[in-house]
């Protein structure tokens, strides 16, 4: 191992740099870019800035041009985020200052040869980096890392278009090239570069479990075969996985609840089943298995496990992405999937949905609809209305996902039956009704969940009279709408119905006294007595009778609204809820049928 200290400019001139396949993709975001600019901007005159360690692994073969020029080539084991960002900054700076452009060109810092820039990222990002970011092509981004590369380029453009008054673009460029000192570490001969990389962290951006997994699998493939027999497959599959996970940047807004690590955790449960320790430490489990097989000399098992795991992970990434692009699904699937995503708290059912998408996908939309609706019923009853802890039922649901994916005897009806069974475990009809009758329903269920509930009830009322929904669910769940108390919480004594004056506090927050109202309506008219809300008067432009929401307009049909009306309306809504989110048992097949024939449950 050799070490030396040099400037960024001299390092770039040492050769060509490749980001190896086991490396993480480009991950710097605005905060890291801000830090870099600030470091350069506030660097005192005649001072140097330590730019960190760069670990390099020299490749066996030099790069040769058609004209016979030769360049040493290095794999960047650590420091690729800094080297990549610095090269982008210099490239953008050449667009804003002619002297920078001239000196960078003279030193061949960016393009030492015509065929490629000084540094190239991994396979999935190489074309975009070379041809679009540093070339004349206009390619669309296809991966989250390409999105971040493009953002870095645009970030420096915006900073240099309006540079700080105390430092010029030229000064920033010169400080980066000549005043940033780097501690360069060159590994000797054949190194376990992937293993070293795994333990490193490039300027505060933690490695994702997915990054580490790719690194480790490349490393184990190389150790258990001749020259990495699965290298091409691993690179191709992880390239596809990162491409699919672009959905984390541009999918349905619910996807912001998740990241690469949570996706990989969901997949592990689907792939291997549920053990609470392994579920949250899947990479450690995978490492232990592969290392154990390697130590026993079973290289074939190492190879087959790597092949099987990466292929399955690739397929799961496609299913994961599909679920967060509901408008690209078959028409029957779109509405129920959108509603489930709007409801939220889908983390526990997501493994089931991923496994179902892998099993049925877009080829069998009717089955996907039934599974999505069964998941929505579970989420609504168990988490929204009953308020169960976020980990409730997690193990059961992950095991179900594993069965869907791996057990040939497990049928579609088994899946529906099991989802309903899990729902009944935590919120059977008796408990569900009890929660809906809670005198403090308004305080025990969130505003969004109540609006979600009453939106669906309103849809039912509209369907009964042949009306069309004017408001979409996302709008109802936004800050534009609120939960309204039909009998206002702060009514004057004379405005409280006589049959409620002794029990008003026990009825005011009940489900039967709640509806949906616009933010404007609720703030303007929400505290009025019921009879004044019903119809518009000279001083009031809106009323229940003119509401665009059927769930609110239907209230104008009541001559009065008191204890009896609240109880009757509450029962109507409960009857609707029991039908809309029912947990009926379907016809059984497969595993459950075998188990029942044996006189025992399979669950």
Coordinates of C-alpha atoms in Angstrom, one line a residue:
X1 CA 0.0 0.0 0.0
X2 CA 1.5 3.4 -1.1
X3 CA 0.4 6.8 0.1
X4 CA 1.1 10.3 -1.2
X5 CA -0.4 13.8 -0.9
X6 CA -1.2 15.8 -4.0
X7 CA -3.5 18.4 -5.4
X8 CA -6.7 17.6 -7.2
X9 CA -5.2 18.9 -10.5
X10 CA -2.1 16.6 -10.2
X11 CA -4.3 13.6 -9.2
X12 CA -6.5 14.0 -12.3
X13 CA -3.3 14.0 -14.4
X14 CA -2.2 10.7 -12.9
X15 CA -4.4 8.7 -15.3
X16 CA -8.0 7.7 -16.0
X17 CA -10.5 6.8 -13.3
X18 CA -13.3 4.3 -13.3
X19 CA -16.0 3.8 -10.7
X20 CA -16.1 0.0 -10.3
X21 CA -19.3 -2.0 -10.4
X22 CA -19.3 -2.7 -6.7
X23 CA -19.3 1.0 -5.9
X24 CA -22.4 2.9 -4.9
X25 CA -24.0 5.2 -7.5
X26 CA -23.7 8.9 -7.3
X27 CA -25.5 10.1 -4.2
X28 CA -24.6 13.7 -3.4
X29 CA -27.5 16.1 -2.8
X30 CA -27.8 19.8 -2.2
X31 CA -26.4 19.8 1.3
X32 CA -23.1 18.2 0.2
X33 CA -22.9 20.5 -2.8
X34 CA -23.5 23.5 -0.5
X35 CA -20.7 22.3 1.8
X36 CA -18.2 22.0 -1.1
X37 CA -19.0 25.5 -2.4
X38 CA -18.7 27.0 1.1
X39 CA -15.4 25.2 1.7
X40 CA -14.0 26.8 -1.4
X41 CA -15.6 30.2 -0.9
X42 CA -14.3 30.7 2.6
X43 CA -10.9 29.2 2.2
X44 CA -8.4 31.8 3.5
X45 CA -5.8 33.1 1.0
X46 CA -2.6 31.0 0.9
X47 CA -4.3 28.2 2.8
X48 CA -5.0 24.6 1.7
X49 CA -8.1 22.5 2.3
X50 CA -7.9 18.8 3.1
X51 CA -10.2 17.1 0.5
X52 CA -10.1 13.7 2.2
X53 CA -8.7 10.3 1.3
X54 CA -8.9 8.8 -2.1
X55 CA -8.3 5.1 -2.3
X56 CA -7.3 3.7 -5.7
X57 CA -6.8 0.2 -7.1
X58 CA -4.6 0.3 -10.3
X59 CA -6.0 -1.8 -13.1
X60 CA -3.8 -4.5 -14.7
X61 CA -4.0 -3.0 -18.2
X62 CA -3.4 0.6 -19.4
X63 CA -5.7 2.5 -21.5
X64 CA -4.4 2.8 -25.1
X65 CA -5.6 5.3 -27.7
X66 CA -5.6 4.7 -31.5
X67 CA -2.5 7.0 -31.7
X68 CA -0.6 4.8 -29.2
X69 CA -0.9 7.0 -26.1
X70 CA -1.0 5.1 -22.8
X71 CA -2.7 6.0 -19.6
X72 CA -2.7 4.3 -16.2
X73 CA -6.3 3.3 -15.2
X74 CA -7.5 3.2 -11.6
X75 CA -10.6 1.9 -9.9
X76 CA -11.8 4.4 -7.3
X77 CA -12.4 2.4 -4.1
X78 CA -13.2 5.4 -2.0
X79 CA -13.7 9.1 -2.9
X80 CA -15.8 8.7 -6.1
X81 CA -18.4 11.2 -4.8
X82 CA -15.8 13.9 -4.4
X83 CA -13.9 13.2 -7.6
X84 CA -17.1 13.0 -9.6
X85 CA -18.5 16.3 -8.1
X86 CA -15.2 18.1 -8.6
X87 CA -15.1 17.1 -12.2
X88 CA -18.7 18.3 -12.8
X89 CA -17.8 21.6 -11.0
X90 CA -14.8 22.2 -13.2
X91 CA -16.7 21.3 -16.4
X92 CA -19.5 23.8 -15.5
X93 CA -16.9 26.5 -14.6
X94 CA -15.4 26.2 -18.1
X95 CA -18.7 27.5 -19.4
X96 CA -18.6 30.6 -17.4
X97 CA -14.9 31.7 -17.5
X98 CA -12.7 31.7 -20.6
X99 CA -9.5 31.5 -18.6
X100 CA -10.8 28.5 -16.7
X101 CA -11.8 26.9 -20.0
X102 CA -8.3 27.5 -21.4
X103 CA -6.3 26.3 -18.5
X104 CA -8.4 23.2 -17.9
X105 CA -8.0 22.3 -21.6
X106 CA -4.3 22.9 -21.5
X107 CA -3.9 20.5 -18.6
X108 CA -6.3 18.0 -20.2
X109 CA -8.1 17.7 -16.8
X110 CA -11.5 16.8 -18.2
X111 CA -10.8 15.2 -21.6
X112 CA -7.3 13.7 -21.8
X113 CA -8.5 11.7 -24.8
X114 CA -11.4 12.2 -27.2
X115 CA -13.2 9.0 -26.4
X116 CA -14.0 9.6 -22.7
X117 CA -13.7 12.1 -19.8
X118 CA -11.2 11.7 -17.1
X119 CA -13.6 9.8 -14.9
X120 CA -16.5 7.5 -15.7
X121 CA -19.2 6.2 -13.3
X122 CA -20.7 2.7 -13.3
X123 CA -22.3 1.0 -16.2
X124 CA -25.8 2.2 -15.7
X125 CA -24.7 5.8 -15.5
X126 CA -21.8 5.8 -17.9
X127 CA -23.6 6.7 -21.1
X128 CA -25.6 9.6 -19.4
X129 CA -22.4 11.0 -17.8
X130 CA -20.3 10.8 -20.9
X131 CA -22.8 11.7 -23.6
X132 CA -25.2 14.0 -21.9
X133 CA -23.5 15.6 -18.9
X134 CA -20.1 16.0 -20.6
X135 CA -21.3 15.7 -24.2
X136 CA -23.9 17.2 -26.6
X137 CA -26.6 14.6 -26.3
X138 CA -29.9 15.3 -24.5
X139 CA -30.7 12.1 -22.7
X140 CA -33.5 11.7 -20.2
X141 CA -32.4 10.5 -16.7
X142 CA -33.3 6.9 -16.0
X143 CA -31.9 6.3 -12.5
X144 CA -31.9 8.2 -9.2
X145 CA -28.2 8.6 -9.5
X146 CA -28.5 10.2 -13.0
X147 CA -31.1 12.5 -11.5
X148 CA -28.6 13.5 -8.9
X149 CA -25.8 13.9 -11.4
X150 CA -28.0 16.2 -13.5
X151 CA -29.0 18.2 -10.3
X152 CA -25.3 18.7 -9.4
X153 CA -24.6 20.1 -12.9
X154 CA -27.6 22.4 -12.7
X155 CA -26.7 23.4 -9.2
X156 CA -23.3 24.6 -10.2
X157 CA -24.8 26.4 -13.2
X158 CA -27.2 28.3 -10.9
X159 CA -24.4 29.2 -8.5
X160 CA -22.1 30.4 -11.2
X161 CA -24.7 32.4 -13.0
X162 CA -25.0 34.5 -9.9
X163 CA -21.6 34.0 -8.0
X164 CA -21.0 35.5 -4.5
X165 CA -19.6 39.0 -4.6
X166 CA -16.5 37.9 -2.6
X167 CA -15.3 35.2 -4.9
X168 CA -15.3 34.6 -8.6
X169 CA -15.9 31.4 -10.6
X170 CA -12.2 31.5 -11.6
X171 CA -11.1 31.7 -7.9
X172 CA -13.4 28.8 -7.0
X173 CA -12.0 26.7 -9.8
X174 CA -8.4 27.5 -8.9
X175 CA -8.9 26.7 -5.2
X176 CA -10.4 23.4 -6.2
X177 CA -7.6 22.5 -8.5
X178 CA -4.6 23.8 -6.6
X179 CA -5.5 24.3 -2.9
X180 CA -7.4 21.1 -2.2
X181 CA -5.0 18.5 -0.9
X182 CA -5.8 14.8 -1.2
X183 CA -4.3 11.9 0.6
X184 CA -4.0 9.3 -2.1
X185 CA -3.8 5.6 -1.1
X186 CA -2.9 3.0 -3.7
X187 CA -3.6 -0.6 -3.0
X188 CA -1.0 -3.2 -3.8
X189 CA -1.7 -5.9 -6.3
X190 CA -4.9 -7.9 -6.0
X191 CA -6.9 -6.3 -3.2
X192 CA -10.1 -7.0 -1.6
X193 CA -11.3 -3.6 -2.8
X194 CA -14.9 -4.4 -2.6
X195 CA -14.5 -5.5 1.0
X196 CA -12.6 -2.3 1.9
X197 CA -15.2 -0.1 0.1
X198 CA -18.0 -1.6 2.2
X199 CA -16.5 -0.2 5.4
X200 CA -15.9 3.3 4.1
X201 CA -18.2 6.3 3.9
X202 CA -17.6 9.2 1.5
X203 CA -18.3 12.5 3.3
X204 CA -21.3 11.8 5.5
X205 CA -23.5 10.0 3.0
X206 CA -24.2 6.6 4.5
X207 CA -24.1 3.6 2.3
X208 CA -27.5 2.0 1.7
X209 CA -27.9 -1.7 2.3
X210 CA -28.4 -2.1 -1.4
X211 CA -25.0 -0.5 -2.1
X212 CA -23.3 -2.8 0.3
X213 CA -25.2 -5.8 -1.1
X214 CA -24.0 -5.1 -4.6
X215 CA -20.4 -4.7 -3.4
X216 CA -20.5 -7.9 -1.3
X217 CA -22.0 -10.0 -4.1
X218 CA -19.4 -8.8 -6.6
X219 CA -16.7 -9.7 -4.1
X220 CA -18.1 -13.1 -3.3
X221 CA -18.6 -13.9 -7.0
X222 CA -15.0 -13.1 -7.7
X223 CA -13.8 -15.3 -4.8
X224 CA -16.0 -18.3 -5.7
X225 CA -15.4 -18.4 -9.5
X226 CA -12.9 -17.8 -12.2
X227 CA -12.8 -14.1 -12.9
X228 CA -16.3 -13.4 -11.7
X229 CA -18.6 -15.7 -13.6
X230 CA -21.7 -13.8 -12.6
X231 CA -20.2 -10.3 -12.9
X232 CA -22.1 -9.3 -16.0
X233 CA -25.4 -10.6 -14.6
X234 CA -24.9 -8.8 -11.3
X235 CA -24.0 -5.5 -13.0
X236 CA -27.0 -5.8 -15.4
X237 CA -29.5 -6.7 -12.7
X238 CA -28.4 -4.0 -10.2
X239 CA -28.4 -1.5 -13.1
X240 CA -32.0 -2.5 -13.7
X241 CA -32.8 -2.4 -10.0
X242 CA -31.5 1.1 -9.6
X243 CA -33.5 2.1 -12.7
X244 CA -36.7 0.7 -11.3
X245 CA -36.0 2.4 -8.0
X246 CA -36.1 5.7 -9.8
X247 CA -39.7 5.5 -8.7
X248 CA -38.5 6.7 -5.3
X249 CA -37.9 10.1 -7.0
X250 CA -40.9 10.3 -9.4
X251 CA -43.6 7.8 -8.2
X252 CA -46.8 8.4 -6.3
X253 CA -46.1 10.8 -3.3
X254 CA -46.7 7.9 -0.9
X255 CA -43.3 6.4 -2.1
X256 CA -41.6 9.1 0.0
X257 CA -42.3 6.9 3.0
X258 CA -39.8 4.4 1.7
X259 CA -36.2 4.1 0.5
X260 CA -33.8 1.6 -1.0
X261 CA -33.2 -0.1 2.3
X262 CA -36.9 -0.6 3.1
X263 CA -37.5 -2.0 -0.4
X264 CA -34.7 -4.5 0.2
X265 CA -36.1 -5.4 3.6
X266 CA -39.6 -6.1 2.0
X267 CA -37.9 -8.3 -0.6
X268 CA -36.0 -10.3 2.0
X269 CA -39.3 -11.2 3.7
X270 CA -40.8 -12.2 0.4
X271 CA -37.7 -14.2 -0.5
X272 CA -36.8 -15.8 2.8
X273 CA -39.8 -15.5 5.2
X274 CA -40.0 -13.6 8.4
X275 CA -37.6 -13.7 11.3
X276 CA -37.6 -10.4 13.2
X277 CA -33.8 -10.3 13.5
X278 CA -33.1 -11.4 9.9
X279 CA -35.9 -9.2 8.5
X280 CA -34.1 -6.1 9.8
X281 CA -30.6 -7.4 9.1
X282 CA -31.0 -9.2 5.8
X283 CA -27.6 -8.3 4.5
X284 CA -25.9 -9.8 7.5
X285 CA -27.9 -13.0 7.1
X286 CA -27.0 -13.2 3.4
X287 CA -23.4 -12.6 4.2
X288 CA -23.3 -15.4 6.8
X289 CA -24.9 -17.9 4.4
X290 CA -22.6 -17.1 1.5
X291 CA -19.5 -17.1 3.7
X292 CA -20.4 -20.3 5.3
X293 CA -20.9 -22.0 2.0
X294 CA -17.6 -20.5 0.8
X295 CA -15.7 -21.8 3.9
X296 CA -17.1 -25.3 3.3
X297 CA -15.8 -25.1 -0.3
X298 CA -19.3 -25.2 -1.8
X299 CA -18.5 -22.6 -4.5
X300 CA -21.4 -23.8 -6.6
X301 CA -23.8 -23.0 -3.8
X302 CA -22.4 -19.5 -3.5
X303 CA -22.8 -19.0 -7.2
X304 CA -26.4 -20.3 -7.3
X305 CA -27.5 -18.3 -4.3
X306 CA -26.0 -15.1 -5.8
X307 CA -27.7 -15.8 -9.1
X308 CA -31.1 -16.7 -7.5
X309 CA -31.1 -13.7 -5.1
X310 CA -30.1 -11.1 -7.6
X311 CA -32.7 -12.3 -10.1
X312 CA -35.4 -12.3 -7.5
X313 CA -34.4 -8.9 -6.3
X314 CA -34.6 -7.6 -9.8
X315 CA -38.1 -8.9 -10.3
X316 CA -39.2 -7.5 -7.0
X317 CA -37.9 -4.0 -7.9
X318 CA -40.1 -4.0 -11.0
X319 CA -43.1 -5.0 -8.9
X320 CA -42.3 -2.4 -6.3
X321 CA -42.0 0.3 -8.9
X322 CA -45.3 -0.8 -10.5
X323 CA -47.2 -0.3 -7.3
X324 CA -46.2 3.3 -7.0
X325 CA -47.2 4.1 -10.6
X326 CA -50.9 3.4 -10.3
X327 CA -51.9 5.3 -13.5
X328 CA -49.7 2.9 -15.5
X329 CA -51.6 -0.1 -14.2
X330 CA -54.6 -1.7 -16.0
X331 CA -57.7 0.4 -15.6
X332 CA -59.5 -1.8 -13.0
X333 CA -56.4 -1.6 -10.7
X334 CA -55.9 2.2 -10.9
X335 CA -58.7 3.4 -8.6
X336 CA -58.3 0.9 -5.7
X337 CA -54.5 1.2 -5.8
X338 CA -54.7 5.0 -5.7
X339 CA -57.1 4.8 -2.8
X340 CA -54.9 2.5 -0.8
X341 CA -51.9 4.7 -1.4
X342 CA -53.9 7.8 -0.3
X343 CA -55.0 5.9 2.9
X344 CA -51.3 5.4 3.7
X345 CA -49.7 3.1 6.4
X346 CA -49.0 0.5 3.7
X347 CA -45.6 -0.6 4.9
X348 CA -47.0 -3.8 6.5
X349 CA -49.1 -4.8 3.5
X350 CA -46.5 -3.8 0.9
X351 CA -44.7 -7.2 0.9
X352 CA -48.0 -8.8 0.2
X353 CA -48.7 -6.4 -2.7
X354 CA -45.2 -6.8 -4.1
X355 CA -45.5 -10.6 -4.0
X356 CA -48.9 -10.4 -5.6
X357 CA -47.7 -8.1 -8.3
X358 CA -44.9 -10.6 -9.0
X359 CA -47.4 -13.4 -9.1
X360 CA -50.3 -11.8 -11.0
X361 CA -49.0 -8.5 -12.2
X362 CA -50.8 -6.7 -15.0
X363 CA -51.8 -10.0 -16.6
X364 CA -54.5 -10.7 -14.0
X365 CA -55.9 -7.4 -12.9
X366 CA -59.1 -8.8 -11.4
X367 CA -57.1 -10.7 -8.8
X368 CA -54.9 -7.8 -8.1
X369 CA -58.0 -5.6 -7.5
X370 CA -59.3 -8.2 -4.9
X371 CA -55.9 -8.4 -3.1
X372 CA -55.5 -4.6 -3.1
X373 CA -59.0 -4.2 -1.7
X374 CA -58.4 -6.8 1.0
X375 CA -55.2 -5.0 2.0
X376 CA -57.1 -1.7 2.1
X377 CA -59.7 -3.3 4.3
X378 CA -57.0 -4.5 6.7
X379 CA -55.3 -1.1 6.8
X380 CA -58.5 0.8 7.3
X381 CA -59.9 -1.4 10.0
X382 CA -56.7 -2.2 11.9
X383 CA -54.6 0.9 11.7
X384 CA -57.0 3.8 10.7
X385 CA -60.1 3.0 12.8
X386 CA -58.7 0.8 15.6
X387 CA -55.4 2.7 15.9
X388 CA -53.2 -0.4 16.3
X389 CA -49.5 0.0 16.6
X390 CA -47.6 0.3 13.3
X391 CA -46.0 -3.2 13.8
X392 CA -49.3 -5.0 14.4
X393 CA -49.5 -8.1 12.2
X394 CA -46.2 -7.4 10.5
X395 CA -44.9 -11.0 10.9
X396 CA -48.1 -12.6 9.7
X397 CA -48.2 -10.4 6.6
X398 CA -44.6 -11.0 5.7
X399 CA -45.1 -14.7 6.0
X400 CA -48.1 -14.5 3.8
X401 CA -46.0 -12.6 1.2
X402 CA -43.4 -15.4 1.4
X403 CA -46.1 -18.0 0.8
X404 CA -47.5 -16.2 -2.2
X405 CA -44.1 -16.1 -3.7
X406 CA -42.6 -19.5 -2.9
X407 CA -45.4 -22.0 -2.2
X408 CA -46.9 -23.6 -5.3
X409 CA -49.8 -24.9 -3.2
X410 CA -50.8 -21.4 -2.1
X411 CA -53.7 -20.2 -4.1
X412 CA -55.4 -16.8 -4.7
X413 CA -58.3 -17.6 -2.4
X414 CA -55.8 -18.5 0.3
X415 CA -54.3 -15.0 0.0
X416 CA -57.7 -13.3 0.3
X417 CA -58.8 -15.6 3.1
X418 CA -55.6 -15.0 5.0
X419 CA -55.8 -11.2 4.7
X420 CA -59.3 -11.3 6.0
X421 CA -58.3 -13.7 8.8
X422 CA -55.5 -11.3 9.9
X423 CA -57.9 -8.4 9.8
X424 CA -60.4 -10.3 12.0
X425 CA -57.5 -11.2 14.4
X426 CA -57.2 -7.5 15.2
X427 CA -60.5 -5.9 14.2
X428 CA -63.4 -8.4 13.9
X429 CA -66.9 -7.0 13.3
X430 CA -67.7 -6.7 17.0
X431 CA -64.6 -4.7 17.7
X432 CA -64.9 -2.6 14.5
X433 CA -68.5 -1.7 15.4
X434 CA -67.4 -0.8 18.9
X435 CA -64.7 1.5 17.6
X436 CA -67.1 3.2 15.2
X437 CA -69.6 3.8 18.0
X438 CA -67.0 5.4 20.3
X439 CA -68.4 8.6 21.7
X440 CA -65.0 10.1 21.2
X441 CA -64.6 8.9 17.6
X442 CA -63.6 12.4 16.4
X443 CA -60.6 12.5 18.8
X444 CA -59.6 8.8 18.5
X445 CA -59.4 8.8 14.7
X446 CA -57.3 11.2 12.6
X447 CA -58.9 13.9 10.6
X448 CA -57.6 12.4 7.3
X449 CA -58.9 9.0 8.2
X450 CA -62.3 10.4 9.0
X451 CA -62.4 12.3 5.7
X452 CA -61.3 9.1 3.9
X453 CA -64.1 7.2 5.6
X454 CA -66.8 9.9 4.9
X455 CA -65.5 10.3 1.3
X456 CA -66.3 6.7 0.6
X457 CA -69.7 7.0 2.4
X458 CA -70.4 10.1 0.2
X459 CA -69.6 8.1 -2.9
X460 CA -72.1 5.5 -1.8
X461 CA -74.8 8.2 -1.4
X462 CA -73.9 9.6 -4.8
X463 CA -74.1 6.2 -6.5
X464 CA -77.6 5.7 -4.9
X465 CA -78.9 8.8 -6.6
X466 CA -76.8 8.5 -9.8
X467 CA -74.6 11.6 -9.1
X468 CA -71.0 12.1 -10.2
X469 CA -68.2 12.7 -7.7
X470 CA -67.0 16.3 -8.1
X471 CA -64.1 16.1 -5.7
X472 CA -61.2 13.6 -6.0
X473 CA -59.9 11.8 -2.9
X474 CA -56.5 13.6 -2.8
X475 CA -58.4 16.9 -2.6
X476 CA -60.6 15.8 0.2
X477 CA -57.6 14.7 2.1
X478 CA -55.8 18.0 1.5
X479 CA -55.8 21.0 3.8
X480 CA -58.7 22.4 1.6
X481 CA -61.1 20.2 3.5
X482 CA -61.8 19.5 7.2
X483 CA -64.1 17.4 9.4
X484 CA -67.2 19.3 10.3
X485 CA -69.3 18.8 13.4
X486 CA -72.9 19.0 12.2
X487 CA -74.0 20.1 15.6
X488 CA -71.2 22.5 16.4
X489 CA -69.0 21.8 19.4
X490 CA -69.6 25.2 20.9
X491 CA -73.3 25.7 20.4
X492 CA -75.2 28.1 22.6
X493 CA -77.4 26.3 25.2
X494 CA -80.6 27.3 23.4
X495 CA -79.4 25.9 20.1
X496 CA -78.7 22.4 21.5
X497 CA -81.6 20.0 20.7
X498 CA -83.7 19.4 23.8
X499 CA -83.1 15.6 23.7
X500 CA -79.4 16.2 23.8
X501 CA -78.9 18.9 26.5
X502 CA -78.1 16.4 29.2
X503 CA -75.9 14.3 26.9
X504 CA -74.4 16.7 24.4
X505 CA -70.8 16.0 25.3
X506 CA -71.5 12.3 24.7
X507 CA -72.8 12.8 21.2
X508 CA -71.0 15.8 19.7
X509 CA -67.9 13.8 18.7
X510 CA -69.7 10.7 17.5
X511 CA -69.5 9.5 14.0
X512 CA -73.1 10.3 13.3
X513 CA -72.4 14.0 14.0
X514 CA -69.5 14.3 11.6
X515 CA -69.3 15.2 7.9
X516 CA -66.8 16.8 5.4
X517 CA -66.7 20.5 4.7
X518 CA -64.4 22.8 2.9
X519 CA -62.0 24.8 5.0
X520 CA -63.8 28.0 4.0
X521 CA -67.2 26.5 4.9
X522 CA -66.1 25.2 8.3
X523 CA -64.4 28.4 9.3
X524 CA -67.3 30.6 8.1
X525 CA -70.4 28.6 9.0
X526 CA -69.2 25.6 11.1
X527 CA -70.3 27.1 14.4
X528 CA -73.8 28.0 13.3
X529 CA -76.9 26.2 14.6
X530 CA -78.0 23.3 12.4
X531 CA -81.1 25.1 11.1
X532 CA -79.0 28.0 9.8
X533 CA -76.6 25.6 8.1
X534 CA -79.4 23.9 6.1
X535 CA -80.4 26.7 3.8
X536 CA -78.9 29.9 2.5
X537 CA -80.2 33.2 3.8
X538 CA -79.7 36.8 2.9
X539 CA -76.4 36.9 4.7
X540 CA -75.1 33.5 3.7
X541 CA -74.2 32.4 0.2
X542 CA -73.7 28.7 1.0
X543 CA -75.6 26.0 2.8
X544 CA -76.0 22.2 3.1
X545 CA -78.6 22.3 0.4
X546 CA -76.1 23.8 -2.1
X547 CA -73.0 21.8 -1.2
X548 CA -71.1 20.1 -3.9
X549 CA -70.5 17.2 -1.5
X550 CA -73.3 14.7 -1.3
X551 CA -72.3 13.6 2.2
X552 CA -72.9 17.2 3.3
X553 CA -75.8 18.1 1.0
X554 CA -77.8 15.1 2.2
X555 CA -78.0 16.8 5.6
X556 CA -80.5 19.3 4.2
X557 CA -83.0 16.4 4.0
X558 CA -83.3 16.4 7.8
X559 CA -86.0 18.6 9.3
X560 CA -84.2 18.6 12.6
X561 CA -80.9 17.1 13.9
X562 CA -80.7 15.7 17.4
X563 CA -80.1 12.6 19.3
X564 CA -82.3 10.3 17.3
X565 CA -80.9 11.6 14.0
X566 CA -77.3 11.2 15.1
X567 CA -77.9 7.6 16.2
X568 CA -79.8 6.8 12.9
X569 CA -77.1 8.4 10.7
X570 CA -74.4 6.7 12.7
X571 CA -76.1 3.3 12.2
X572 CA -76.4 4.0 8.4
X573 CA -72.7 4.8 8.2
X574 CA -71.8 1.7 10.2
X575 CA -73.9 -0.5 8.0
X576 CA -72.1 0.9 5.0
X577 CA -68.7 0.4 6.6
X578 CA -69.5 -3.3 7.3
X579 CA -70.3 -3.8 3.7
X580 CA -67.5 -1.7 2.2
X581 CA -64.8 -3.1 4.4
X582 CA -66.1 -6.6 5.0
X583 CA -64.1 -9.6 6.0
X584 CA -66.2 -12.4 4.6
X585 CA -64.5 -15.7 4.1
X586 CA -64.1 -16.7 0.4
X587 CA -64.0 -20.2 -0.9
X588 CA -60.8 -21.9 0.2
X589 CA -58.3 -23.8 -1.8
X590 CA -54.7 -25.0 -1.7
X591 CA -53.0 -24.9 1.6
X592 CA -56.0 -24.0 3.7
X593 CA -58.1 -26.8 2.1
X594 CA -55.4 -29.4 2.9
X595 CA -55.1 -28.1 6.4
X596 CA -58.8 -28.2 7.1
X597 CA -59.0 -31.7 5.7
X598 CA -56.3 -32.6 8.2
X599 CA -58.3 -31.0 11.0
X600 CA -55.9 -28.2 11.7
X601 CA -55.3 -24.6 10.6
X602 CA -52.4 -23.8 8.3
X603 CA -51.9 -20.5 9.9

